[in-house]
CSV table of C-alpha atoms in Angstrom, one decimal:
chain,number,residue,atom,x,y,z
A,30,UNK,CA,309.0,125.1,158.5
A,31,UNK,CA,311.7,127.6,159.3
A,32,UNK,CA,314.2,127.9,162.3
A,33,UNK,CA,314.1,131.6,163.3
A,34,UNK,CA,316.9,132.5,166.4
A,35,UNK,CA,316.0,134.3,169.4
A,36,UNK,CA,318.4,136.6,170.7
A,37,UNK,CA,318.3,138.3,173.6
A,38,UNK,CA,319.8,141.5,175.1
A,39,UNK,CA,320.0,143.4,178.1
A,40,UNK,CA,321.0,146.8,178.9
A,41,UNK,CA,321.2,147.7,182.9
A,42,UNK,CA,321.2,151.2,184.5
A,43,UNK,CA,325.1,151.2,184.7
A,44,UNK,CA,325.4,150.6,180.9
A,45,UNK,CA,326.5,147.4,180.9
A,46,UNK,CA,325.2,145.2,177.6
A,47,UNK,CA,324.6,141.3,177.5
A,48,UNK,CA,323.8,139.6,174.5
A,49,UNK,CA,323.5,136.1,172.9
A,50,UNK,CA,321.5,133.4,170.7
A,51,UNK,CA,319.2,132.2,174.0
A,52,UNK,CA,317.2,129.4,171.6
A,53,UNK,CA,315.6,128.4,168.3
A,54,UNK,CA,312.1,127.5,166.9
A,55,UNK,CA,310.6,126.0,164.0
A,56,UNK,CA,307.6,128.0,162.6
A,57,UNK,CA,306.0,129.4,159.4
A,58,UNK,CA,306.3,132.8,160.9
A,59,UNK,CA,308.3,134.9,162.7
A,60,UNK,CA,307.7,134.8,166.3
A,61,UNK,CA,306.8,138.5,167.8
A,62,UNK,CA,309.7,140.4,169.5
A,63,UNK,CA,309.5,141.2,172.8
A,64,UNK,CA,310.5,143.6,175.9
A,65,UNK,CA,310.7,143.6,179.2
A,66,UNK,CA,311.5,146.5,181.9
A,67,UNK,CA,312.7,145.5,185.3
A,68,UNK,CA,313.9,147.7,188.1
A,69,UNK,CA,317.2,147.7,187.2
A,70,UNK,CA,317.7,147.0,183.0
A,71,UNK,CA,315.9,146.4,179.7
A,72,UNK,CA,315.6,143.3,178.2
A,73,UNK,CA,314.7,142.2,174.6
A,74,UNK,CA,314.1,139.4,172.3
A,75,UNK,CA,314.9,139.3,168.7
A,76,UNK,CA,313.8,136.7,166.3
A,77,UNK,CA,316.2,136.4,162.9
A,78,UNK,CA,315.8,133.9,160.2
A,79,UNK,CA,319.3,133.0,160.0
A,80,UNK,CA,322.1,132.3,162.7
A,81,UNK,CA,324.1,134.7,160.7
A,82,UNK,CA,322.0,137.2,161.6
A,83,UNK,CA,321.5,136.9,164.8
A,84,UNK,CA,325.2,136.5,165.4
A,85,UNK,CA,325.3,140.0,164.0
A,86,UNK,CA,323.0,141.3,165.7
A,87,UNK,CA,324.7,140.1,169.1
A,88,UNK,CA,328.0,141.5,168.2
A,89,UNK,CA,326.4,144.9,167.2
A,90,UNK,CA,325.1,145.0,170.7
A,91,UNK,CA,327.5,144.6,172.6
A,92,UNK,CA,328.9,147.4,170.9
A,93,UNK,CA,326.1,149.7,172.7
């Protein structure tokens, strides 16, 4: 088994960016990605395979 890190980001209409490590699994395989649209901002989730990066990926975000 493998921990994979979900991360998940969200970009509203004003351009404001959230970001963060929002949980963890154990599985063989990667876990699909995923997006959501809501009236107001985008939302997605982002499995990695290491906390490293996820943590990354977070920081490169909120760069947006």
């Amino acid at each position: 088994m493998k921990t994979w890190f979900c991360v998940t980001s969200s970009f509203d209409d004003r351009g404001r960016v959230t970001a963060g490590i929002t949980s963890t699994i154990q599985a063989e395989e990667k876990p699909e990605s995923g997006y959501t649209e809501t009236k107001t901002k985008d939302i997605y989730t982002d499995w990695f395979g290491t906390e490293a990066e996820a943590r990354k990926f977070v920081e490169e975000a909120k760069l947006a």
